[in-house]
Short mmCIF file of C-alpha atoms and ligand atoms in Angstrom, two decimals:
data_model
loop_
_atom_site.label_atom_id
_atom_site.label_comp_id
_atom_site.label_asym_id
_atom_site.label_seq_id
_atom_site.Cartn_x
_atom_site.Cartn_y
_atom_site.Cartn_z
CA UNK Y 1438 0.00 0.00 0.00
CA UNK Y 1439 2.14 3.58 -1.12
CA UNK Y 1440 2.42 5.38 1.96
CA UNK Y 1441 -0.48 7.69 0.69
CA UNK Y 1442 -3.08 5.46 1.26
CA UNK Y 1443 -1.92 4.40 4.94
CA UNK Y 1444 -2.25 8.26 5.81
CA UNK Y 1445 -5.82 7.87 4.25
CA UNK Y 1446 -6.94 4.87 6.35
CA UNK Y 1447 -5.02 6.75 9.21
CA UNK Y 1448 -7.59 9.31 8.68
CA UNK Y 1449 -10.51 6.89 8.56
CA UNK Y 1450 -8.89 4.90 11.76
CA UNK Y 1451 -9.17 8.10 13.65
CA UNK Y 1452 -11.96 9.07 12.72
CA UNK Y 1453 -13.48 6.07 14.00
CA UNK Y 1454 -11.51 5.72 17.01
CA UNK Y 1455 -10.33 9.05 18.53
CA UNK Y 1456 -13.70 9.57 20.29
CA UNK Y 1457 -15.15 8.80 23.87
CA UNK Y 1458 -15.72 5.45 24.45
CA UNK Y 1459 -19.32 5.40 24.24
CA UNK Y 1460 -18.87 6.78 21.11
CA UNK Y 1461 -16.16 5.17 19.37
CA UNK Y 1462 -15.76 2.39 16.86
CA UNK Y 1463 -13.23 -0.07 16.23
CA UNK Y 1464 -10.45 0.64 13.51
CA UNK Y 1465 -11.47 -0.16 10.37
CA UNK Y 1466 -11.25 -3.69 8.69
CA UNK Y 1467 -8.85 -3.08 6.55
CA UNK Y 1468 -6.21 -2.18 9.61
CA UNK Y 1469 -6.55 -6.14 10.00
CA UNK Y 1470 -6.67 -7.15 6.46
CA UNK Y 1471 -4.35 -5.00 4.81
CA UNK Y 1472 -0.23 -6.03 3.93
CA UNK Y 1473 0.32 -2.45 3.39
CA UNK Y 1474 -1.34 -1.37 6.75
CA UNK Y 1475 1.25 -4.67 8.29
CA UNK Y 1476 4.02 -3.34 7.16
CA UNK Y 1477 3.56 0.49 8.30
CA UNK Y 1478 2.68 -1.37 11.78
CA UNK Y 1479 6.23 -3.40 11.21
CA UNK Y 1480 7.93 -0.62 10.01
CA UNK Y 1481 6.13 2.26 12.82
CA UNK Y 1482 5.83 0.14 16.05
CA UNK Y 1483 7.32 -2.97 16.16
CA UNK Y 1484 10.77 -1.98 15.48
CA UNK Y 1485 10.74 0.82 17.20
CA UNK Y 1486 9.14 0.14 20.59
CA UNK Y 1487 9.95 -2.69 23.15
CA UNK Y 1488 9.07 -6.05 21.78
CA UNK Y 1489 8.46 -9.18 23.99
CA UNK Y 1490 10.36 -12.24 22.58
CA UNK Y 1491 10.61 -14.49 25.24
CA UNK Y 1492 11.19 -15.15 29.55
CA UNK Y 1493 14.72 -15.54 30.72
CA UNK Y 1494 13.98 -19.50 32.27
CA UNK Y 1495 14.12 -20.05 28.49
CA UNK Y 1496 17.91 -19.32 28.64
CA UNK Y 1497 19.07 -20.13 32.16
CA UNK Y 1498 23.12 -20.54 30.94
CA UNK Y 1499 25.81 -19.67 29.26
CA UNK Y 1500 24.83 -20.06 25.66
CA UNK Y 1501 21.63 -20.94 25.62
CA UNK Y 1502 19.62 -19.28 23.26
CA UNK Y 1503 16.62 -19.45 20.72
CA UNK Y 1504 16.20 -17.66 17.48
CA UNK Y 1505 12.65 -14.86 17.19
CA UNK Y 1506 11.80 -13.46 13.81
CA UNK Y 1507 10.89 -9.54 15.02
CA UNK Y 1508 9.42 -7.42 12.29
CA UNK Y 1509 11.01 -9.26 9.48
CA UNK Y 1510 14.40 -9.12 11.49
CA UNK Y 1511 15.86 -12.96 12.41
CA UNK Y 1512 17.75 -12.94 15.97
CA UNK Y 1513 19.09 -14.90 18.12
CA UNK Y 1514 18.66 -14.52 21.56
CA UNK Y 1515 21.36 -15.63 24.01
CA UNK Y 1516 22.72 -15.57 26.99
CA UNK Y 1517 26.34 -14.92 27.44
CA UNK Y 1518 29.31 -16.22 28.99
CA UNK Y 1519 28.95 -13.10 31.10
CA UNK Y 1520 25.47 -13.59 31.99
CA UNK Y 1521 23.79 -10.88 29.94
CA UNK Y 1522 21.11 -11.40 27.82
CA UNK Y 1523 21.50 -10.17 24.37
CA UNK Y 1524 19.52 -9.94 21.03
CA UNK Y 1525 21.93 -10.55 18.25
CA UNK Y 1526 21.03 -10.95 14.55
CA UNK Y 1527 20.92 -14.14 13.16
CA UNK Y 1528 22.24 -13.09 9.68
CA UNK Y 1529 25.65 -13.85 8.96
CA UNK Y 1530 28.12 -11.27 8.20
CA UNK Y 1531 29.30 -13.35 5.23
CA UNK Y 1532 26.06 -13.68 2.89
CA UNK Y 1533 23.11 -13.68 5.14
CA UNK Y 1534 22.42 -17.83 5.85
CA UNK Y 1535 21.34 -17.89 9.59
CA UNK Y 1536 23.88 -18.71 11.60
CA UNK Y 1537 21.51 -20.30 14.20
CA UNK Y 1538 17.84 -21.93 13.90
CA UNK Y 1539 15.77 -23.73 17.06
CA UNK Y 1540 16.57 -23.42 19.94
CA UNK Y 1541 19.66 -24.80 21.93
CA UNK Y 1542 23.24 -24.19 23.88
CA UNK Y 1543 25.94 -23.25 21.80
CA UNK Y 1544 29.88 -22.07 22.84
CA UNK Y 1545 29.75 -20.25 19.59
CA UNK Y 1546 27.64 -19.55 16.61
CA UNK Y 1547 28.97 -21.26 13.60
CA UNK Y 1548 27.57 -20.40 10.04
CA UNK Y 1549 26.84 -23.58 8.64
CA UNK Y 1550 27.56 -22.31 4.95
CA UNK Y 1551 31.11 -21.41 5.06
CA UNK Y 1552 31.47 -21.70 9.20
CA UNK Y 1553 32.13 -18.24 10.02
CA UNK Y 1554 32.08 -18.20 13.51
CA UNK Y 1555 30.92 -15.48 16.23
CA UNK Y 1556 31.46 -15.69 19.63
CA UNK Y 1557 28.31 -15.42 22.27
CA UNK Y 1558 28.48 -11.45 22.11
CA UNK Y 1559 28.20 -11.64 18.50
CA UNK Y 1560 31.84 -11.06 17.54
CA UNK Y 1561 33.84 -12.32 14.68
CA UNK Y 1562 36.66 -15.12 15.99
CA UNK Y 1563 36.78 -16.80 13.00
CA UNK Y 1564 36.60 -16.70 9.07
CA UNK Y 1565 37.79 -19.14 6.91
CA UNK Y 1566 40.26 -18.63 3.90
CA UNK Y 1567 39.73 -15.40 3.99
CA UNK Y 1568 43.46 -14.36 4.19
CA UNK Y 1569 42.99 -12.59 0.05
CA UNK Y 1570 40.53 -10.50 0.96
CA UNK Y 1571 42.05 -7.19 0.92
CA UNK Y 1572 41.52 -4.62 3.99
CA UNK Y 1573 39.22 -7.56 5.55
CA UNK Y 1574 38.86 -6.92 8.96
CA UNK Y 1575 37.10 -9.33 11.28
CA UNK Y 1576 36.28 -6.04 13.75
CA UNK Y 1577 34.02 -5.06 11.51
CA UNK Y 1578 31.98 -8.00 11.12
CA UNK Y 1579 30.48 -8.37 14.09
CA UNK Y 1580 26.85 -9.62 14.35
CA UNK Y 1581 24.82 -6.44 15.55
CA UNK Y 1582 23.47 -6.19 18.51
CA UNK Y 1583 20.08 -4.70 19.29
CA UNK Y 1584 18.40 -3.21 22.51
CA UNK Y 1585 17.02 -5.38 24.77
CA UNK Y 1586 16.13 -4.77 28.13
CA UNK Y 1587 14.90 -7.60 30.83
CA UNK Y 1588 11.45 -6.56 32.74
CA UNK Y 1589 10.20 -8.87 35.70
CA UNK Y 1590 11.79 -11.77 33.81
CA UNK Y 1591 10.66 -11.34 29.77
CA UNK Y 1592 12.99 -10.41 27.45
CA UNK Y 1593 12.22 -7.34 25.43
CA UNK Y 1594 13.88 -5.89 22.07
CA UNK Y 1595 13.97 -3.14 20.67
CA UNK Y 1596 15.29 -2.93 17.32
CA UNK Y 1597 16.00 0.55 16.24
CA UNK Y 1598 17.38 1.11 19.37
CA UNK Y 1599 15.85 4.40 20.29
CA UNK Y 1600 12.77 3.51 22.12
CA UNK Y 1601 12.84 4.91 25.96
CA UNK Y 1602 14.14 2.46 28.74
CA UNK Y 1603 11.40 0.33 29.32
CA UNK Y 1604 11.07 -0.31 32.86
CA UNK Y 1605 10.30 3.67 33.96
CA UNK Y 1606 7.06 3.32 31.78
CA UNK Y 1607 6.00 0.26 33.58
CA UNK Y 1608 6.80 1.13 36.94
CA UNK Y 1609 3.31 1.28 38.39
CA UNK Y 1610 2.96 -2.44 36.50
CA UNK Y 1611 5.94 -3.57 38.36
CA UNK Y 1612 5.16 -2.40 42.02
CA UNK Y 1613 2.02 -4.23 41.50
CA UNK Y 1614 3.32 -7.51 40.05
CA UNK Y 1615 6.47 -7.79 42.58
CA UNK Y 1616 4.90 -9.46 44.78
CA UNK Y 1617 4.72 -12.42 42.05
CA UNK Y 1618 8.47 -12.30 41.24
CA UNK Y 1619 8.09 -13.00 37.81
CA UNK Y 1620 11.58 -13.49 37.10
CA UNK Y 1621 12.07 -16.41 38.91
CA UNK Y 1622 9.49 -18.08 37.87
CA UNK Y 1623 9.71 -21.80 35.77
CA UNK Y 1624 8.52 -22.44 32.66
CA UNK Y 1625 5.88 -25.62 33.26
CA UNK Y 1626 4.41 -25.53 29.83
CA UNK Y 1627 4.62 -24.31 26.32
CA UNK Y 1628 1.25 -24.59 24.76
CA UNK Y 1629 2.11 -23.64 20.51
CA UNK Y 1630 -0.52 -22.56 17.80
CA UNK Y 1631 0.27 -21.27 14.57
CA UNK Y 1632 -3.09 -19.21 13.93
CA UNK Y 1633 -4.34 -17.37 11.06
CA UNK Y 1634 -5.81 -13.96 11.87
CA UNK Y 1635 -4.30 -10.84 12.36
CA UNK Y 1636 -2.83 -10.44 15.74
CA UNK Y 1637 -4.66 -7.86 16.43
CA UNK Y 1638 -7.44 -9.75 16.81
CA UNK Y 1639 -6.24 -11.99 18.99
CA UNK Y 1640 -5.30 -8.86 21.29
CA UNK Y 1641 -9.28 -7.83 21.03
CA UNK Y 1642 -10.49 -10.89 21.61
CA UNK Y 1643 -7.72 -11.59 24.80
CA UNK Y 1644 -8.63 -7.84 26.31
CA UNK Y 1645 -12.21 -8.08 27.03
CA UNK Y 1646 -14.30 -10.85 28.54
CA UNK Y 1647 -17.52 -9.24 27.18
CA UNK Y 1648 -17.82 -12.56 25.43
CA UNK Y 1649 -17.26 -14.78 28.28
CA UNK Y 1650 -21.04 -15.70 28.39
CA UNK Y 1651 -21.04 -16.66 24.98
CA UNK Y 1652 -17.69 -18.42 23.80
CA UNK Y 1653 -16.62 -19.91 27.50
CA UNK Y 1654 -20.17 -20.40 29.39
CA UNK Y 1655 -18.64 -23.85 31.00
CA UNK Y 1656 -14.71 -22.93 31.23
CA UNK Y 1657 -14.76 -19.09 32.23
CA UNK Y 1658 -18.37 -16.95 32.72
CA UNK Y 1659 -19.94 -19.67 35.73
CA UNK Y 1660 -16.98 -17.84 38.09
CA UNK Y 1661 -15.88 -14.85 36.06
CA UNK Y 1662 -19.25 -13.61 34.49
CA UNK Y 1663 -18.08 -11.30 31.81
CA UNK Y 1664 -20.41 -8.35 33.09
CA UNK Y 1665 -18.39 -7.76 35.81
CA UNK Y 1666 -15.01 -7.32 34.64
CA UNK Y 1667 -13.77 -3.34 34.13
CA UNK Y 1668 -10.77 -1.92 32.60
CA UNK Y 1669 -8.47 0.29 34.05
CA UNK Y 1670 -7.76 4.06 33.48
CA UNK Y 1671 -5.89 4.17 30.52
CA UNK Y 1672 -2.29 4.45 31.57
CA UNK Y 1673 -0.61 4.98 27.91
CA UNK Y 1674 1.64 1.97 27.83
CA UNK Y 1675 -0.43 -0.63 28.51
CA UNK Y 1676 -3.79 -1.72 29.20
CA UNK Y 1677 -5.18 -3.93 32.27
CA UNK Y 1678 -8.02 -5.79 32.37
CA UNK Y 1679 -9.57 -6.90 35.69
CA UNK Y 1680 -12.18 -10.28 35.80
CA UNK Y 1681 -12.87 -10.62 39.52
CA UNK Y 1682 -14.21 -13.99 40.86
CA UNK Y 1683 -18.14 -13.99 41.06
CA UNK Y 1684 -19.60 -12.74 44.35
CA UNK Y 1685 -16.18 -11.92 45.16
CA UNK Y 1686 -15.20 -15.14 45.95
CA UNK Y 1687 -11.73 -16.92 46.27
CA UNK Y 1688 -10.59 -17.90 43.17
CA UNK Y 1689 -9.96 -21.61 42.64
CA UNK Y 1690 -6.43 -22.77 41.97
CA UNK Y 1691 -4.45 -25.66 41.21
CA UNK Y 1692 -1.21 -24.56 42.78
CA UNK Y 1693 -1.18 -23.02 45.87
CA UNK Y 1694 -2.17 -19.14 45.89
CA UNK Y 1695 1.08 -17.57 46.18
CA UNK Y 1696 2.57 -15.66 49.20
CA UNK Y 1697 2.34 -12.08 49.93
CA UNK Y 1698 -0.27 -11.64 47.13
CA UNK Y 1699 -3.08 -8.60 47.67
CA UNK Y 1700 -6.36 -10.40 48.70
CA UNK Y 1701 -7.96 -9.20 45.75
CA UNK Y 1702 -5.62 -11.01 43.35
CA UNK Y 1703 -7.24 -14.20 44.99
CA UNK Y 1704 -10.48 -13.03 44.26
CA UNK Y 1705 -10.07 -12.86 40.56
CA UNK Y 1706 -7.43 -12.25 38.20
CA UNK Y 1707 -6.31 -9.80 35.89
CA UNK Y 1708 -4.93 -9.21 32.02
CA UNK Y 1709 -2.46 -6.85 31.07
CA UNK Y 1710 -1.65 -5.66 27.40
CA UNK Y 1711 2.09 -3.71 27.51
CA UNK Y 1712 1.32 -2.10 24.34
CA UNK Y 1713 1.78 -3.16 21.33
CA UNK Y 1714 1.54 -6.81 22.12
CA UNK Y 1715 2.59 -8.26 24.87
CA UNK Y 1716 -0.32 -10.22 26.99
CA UNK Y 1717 0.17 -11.71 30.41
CA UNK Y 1718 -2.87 -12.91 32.54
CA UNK Y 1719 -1.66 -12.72 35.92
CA UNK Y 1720 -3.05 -15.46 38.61
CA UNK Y 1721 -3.51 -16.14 41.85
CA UNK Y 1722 -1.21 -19.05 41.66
CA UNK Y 1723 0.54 -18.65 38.44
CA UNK Y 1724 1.23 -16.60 35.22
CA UNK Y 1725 0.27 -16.97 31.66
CA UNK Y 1726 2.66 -14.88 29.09
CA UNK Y 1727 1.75 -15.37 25.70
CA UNK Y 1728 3.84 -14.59 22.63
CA UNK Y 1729 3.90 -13.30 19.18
CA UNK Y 1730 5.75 -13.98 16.35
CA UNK Y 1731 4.21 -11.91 13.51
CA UNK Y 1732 4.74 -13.30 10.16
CA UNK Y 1733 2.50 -11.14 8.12
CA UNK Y 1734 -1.40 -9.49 8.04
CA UNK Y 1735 -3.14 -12.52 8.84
CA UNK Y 1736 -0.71 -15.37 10.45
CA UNK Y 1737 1.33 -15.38 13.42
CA UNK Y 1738 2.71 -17.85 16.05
CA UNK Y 1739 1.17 -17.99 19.45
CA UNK Y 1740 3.26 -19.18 22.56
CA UNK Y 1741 1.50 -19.66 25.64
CA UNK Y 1742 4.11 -19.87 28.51
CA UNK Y 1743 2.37 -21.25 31.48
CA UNK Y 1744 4.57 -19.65 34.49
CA UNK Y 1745 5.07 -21.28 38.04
CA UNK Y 1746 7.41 -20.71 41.32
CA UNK Y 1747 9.42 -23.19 41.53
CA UNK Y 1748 8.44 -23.73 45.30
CA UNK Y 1749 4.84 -23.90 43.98
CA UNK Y 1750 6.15 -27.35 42.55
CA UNK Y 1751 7.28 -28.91 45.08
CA UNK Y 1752 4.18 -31.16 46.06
CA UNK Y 1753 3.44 -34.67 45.59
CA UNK Y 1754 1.64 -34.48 42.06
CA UNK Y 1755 2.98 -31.39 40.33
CA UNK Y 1756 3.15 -33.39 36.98
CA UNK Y 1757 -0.82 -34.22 37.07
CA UNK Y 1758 -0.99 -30.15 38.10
CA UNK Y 1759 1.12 -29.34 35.28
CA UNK Y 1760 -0.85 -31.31 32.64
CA UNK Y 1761 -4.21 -29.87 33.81
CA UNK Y 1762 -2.71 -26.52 33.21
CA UNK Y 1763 -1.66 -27.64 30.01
CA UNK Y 1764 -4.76 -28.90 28.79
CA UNK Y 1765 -7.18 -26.48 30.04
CA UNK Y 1766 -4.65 -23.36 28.84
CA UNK Y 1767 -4.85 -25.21 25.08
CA UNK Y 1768 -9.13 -26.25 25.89
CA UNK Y 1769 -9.57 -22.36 26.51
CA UNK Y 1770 -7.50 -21.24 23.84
CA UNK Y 1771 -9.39 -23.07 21.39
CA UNK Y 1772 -12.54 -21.74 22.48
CA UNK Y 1773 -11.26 -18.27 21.72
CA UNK Y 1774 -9.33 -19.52 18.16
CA UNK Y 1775 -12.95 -20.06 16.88
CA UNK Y 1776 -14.38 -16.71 17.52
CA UNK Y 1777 -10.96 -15.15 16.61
CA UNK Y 1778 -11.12 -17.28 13.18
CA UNK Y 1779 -14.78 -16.29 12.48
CA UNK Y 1780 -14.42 -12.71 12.92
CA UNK Y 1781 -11.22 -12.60 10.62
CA UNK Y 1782 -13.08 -13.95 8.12
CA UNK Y 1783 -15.82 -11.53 8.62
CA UNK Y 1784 -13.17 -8.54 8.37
CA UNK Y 1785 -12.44 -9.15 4.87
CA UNK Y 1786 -16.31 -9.42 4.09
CA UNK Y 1787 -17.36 -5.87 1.84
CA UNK Y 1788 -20.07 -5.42 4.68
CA UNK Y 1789 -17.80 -5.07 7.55
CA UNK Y 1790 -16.69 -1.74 9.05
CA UNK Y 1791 -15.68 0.04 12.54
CA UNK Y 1792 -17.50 -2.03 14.83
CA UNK Y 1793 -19.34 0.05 17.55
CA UNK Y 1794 -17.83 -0.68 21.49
CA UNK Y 1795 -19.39 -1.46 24.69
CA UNK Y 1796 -18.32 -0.21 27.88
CA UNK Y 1797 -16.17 -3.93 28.56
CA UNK Y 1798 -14.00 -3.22 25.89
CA UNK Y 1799 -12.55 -0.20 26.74
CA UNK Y 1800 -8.85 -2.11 26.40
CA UNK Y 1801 -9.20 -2.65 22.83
CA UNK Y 1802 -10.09 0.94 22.77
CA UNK Y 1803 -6.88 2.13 24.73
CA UNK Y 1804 -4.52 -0.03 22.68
CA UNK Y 1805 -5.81 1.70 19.15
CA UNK Y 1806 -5.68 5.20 20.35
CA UNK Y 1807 -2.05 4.00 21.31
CA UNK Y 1808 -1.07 2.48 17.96
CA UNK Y 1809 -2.85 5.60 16.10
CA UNK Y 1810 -0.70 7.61 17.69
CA UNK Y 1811 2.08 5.45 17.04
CA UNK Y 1812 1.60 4.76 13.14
CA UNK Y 1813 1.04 8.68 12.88
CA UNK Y 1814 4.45 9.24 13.83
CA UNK Y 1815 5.24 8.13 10.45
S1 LIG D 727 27.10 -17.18 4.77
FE1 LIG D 727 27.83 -17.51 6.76
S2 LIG D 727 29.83 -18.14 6.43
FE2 LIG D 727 29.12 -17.78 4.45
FE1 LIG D 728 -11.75 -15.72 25.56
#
């Protein structure tokens, strides 16, 4: 799409959306439809604001790491012999094969096409036969290095590497969420779906429980009847959404509630969106992070990491715990792929357009004022 039309359906998109919630519509359809409208997104906010690629439990040691396509951009993610985390490319300095896939430990990264190989920091030690090469210095051959900044135990990159520290903007986030300790919790689970909307609507569909009565009457609305939920003041980062229990009751949970927790987070739970896309449901006993790996307008990768203290663990049947988790993560999921599946197709119908907004959904409304602003920025 030239760069015309995205101002044009920036017009339409605020048209619809720049208006008091009662008011407002949803972006148009085409925001979730359109390559053109992708790519600005790629281009305008992902690369230039924090990303979320992954928790540190993934990469415990010295060279472990896992490769994350981010906005088009293959990198590696690894931990170094020093103990930092780092967000290297994965394109060799030579011509451009990755020089890692998976996900694994390595002492170096060695390019399987003519083994160029970097250290863990991304540097140059070796490059074959390359003596005849005049001026070739391995200095300047270095795989680059983008930002990335640890918060509360996920890794976050940023790739043009001016985007504000990341932790100031989520301070009032992290004073309420110490009391989990995030970062040293263990990864029990890794539920995968490759789905095939636009991610955005997976971030409507996760930020409002409007439709809890309809699409989870047995698994979510008998305790946490989607009438009740509310959304937070708009805080410009991110969005929270809250689902207390019904009657304000204790929430049910298969691990022990954790200690040091606010009564209220045991009498419900709550959903966060750190804008653009990062989702984390936050639990009583536990922590759901899910992932995105965007791969264009209407297909991603979804990684549900189902997060647990260690401690939490340590009782006679944690494995039976850790399957029901499992399963009923991946039973709710697909209860939410279906409506997310319908309503993609019904965004590229000629008869769609800004839907109108109730009051639950004033999270979805938050997070496109937010990327508005963001895509405007041009
Ligand atoms: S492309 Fe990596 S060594 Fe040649
Ligand atoms: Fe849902």
């Amino acid at each position: 799409m030239p760069s015309k039309n995205i101002e044009e359906a920036l017009l339409a998109g605020q048209a619809s959306v720049l208006k008091p919630l009662a008011e407002a519509s949803t972006l148009p359809p085409e925001f979730y439809t359109s390559s053109g409208i992708f790519e600005a997104e790629m281009e305008r906010v992902m690369r230039r604001n924090w990303y979320s690629v992954g928790h540190v439990a993934e990469i415990p040691n010295p060279g472990d790491y896992f490769r994350f396509d981010l906005a088009g951009e293959p990198l590696v993610i690894v931990r170094g012999r020093d103990g930092a985390v780092r967000a290297l490319s994965a394109v060799c300095r030579h011509r451009w094969m990755m020089v890692a896939e998976g996900a694994g430990n390595a002492g170096t990264f060695s390019c399987p096409y003519h083994k160029w190989t970097y250290a863990l920091d991304g540097s140059l030690m070796a490059a074959p036969l390359m003596d005849k090469a005049a001026d070739f210095d391995r200095k300047n051959c270095s795989l680059p290095n983008f930002g990335c900044e640890v918060w509360q135990g996920i890794i976050f990159v940023n790739l043009d590497g001016k985007a504000a520290p990341l932790a100031p903007q989520l301070q009032p986030l992290a004073e309420e969420l110490a009391p989990w300790k995030m970062d040293e919790m263990e990864i029990v689970g890794r539920v995968e779906f490759d789905q095939a909307f636009n991610w955005k609507t997976l971030v409507d569909n996760f930020m409002e429980a409007y439709h809890h009565f309809a699409i989870h009457p047995e698994t979510f609305e008998r305790d946490y009847p989607g009438a009740d939920t509310s959304v937070d003041t708009a805080a410009g980062a991110y969005a929270v959404l809250r689902i207390p229990h019904r009657g304000d009751e204790l929430s049910a949970t298969l691990f022990p509630p954790l200690d040091g927790i606010p009564d209220k987070a045991r009498r419900g739970f709550s959903v966060f969106n750190v804008f653009p896309a990062h989702i984390f449901a936050v639990l009583a006993d536990s922590l759901i992070y899910y992932r995105m790996e965007l791969k264009s307008v209407e297909e991603f990768k979804l990684t549900a990491y189902l997060l647990v203290h260690p401690k939490s663990l340590d009782v006679p049947d944690a494995e039976v715990l850790k399957d029901i988790f499992r399963q009923a993560t991946f039973a709710i999921h697909m209860e939410d792929i279906a409506a997310c599946e319908g309503t993609q197709k019904g965004l590229r119908s000629r008869t769609a357009g800004p839907a109108r907004l109730s009051h639950l959904e004033a999270a979805i409304h938050q997070h496109q004022i937010w990327l508005l602003d963001q895509l405007a920025r041009g």
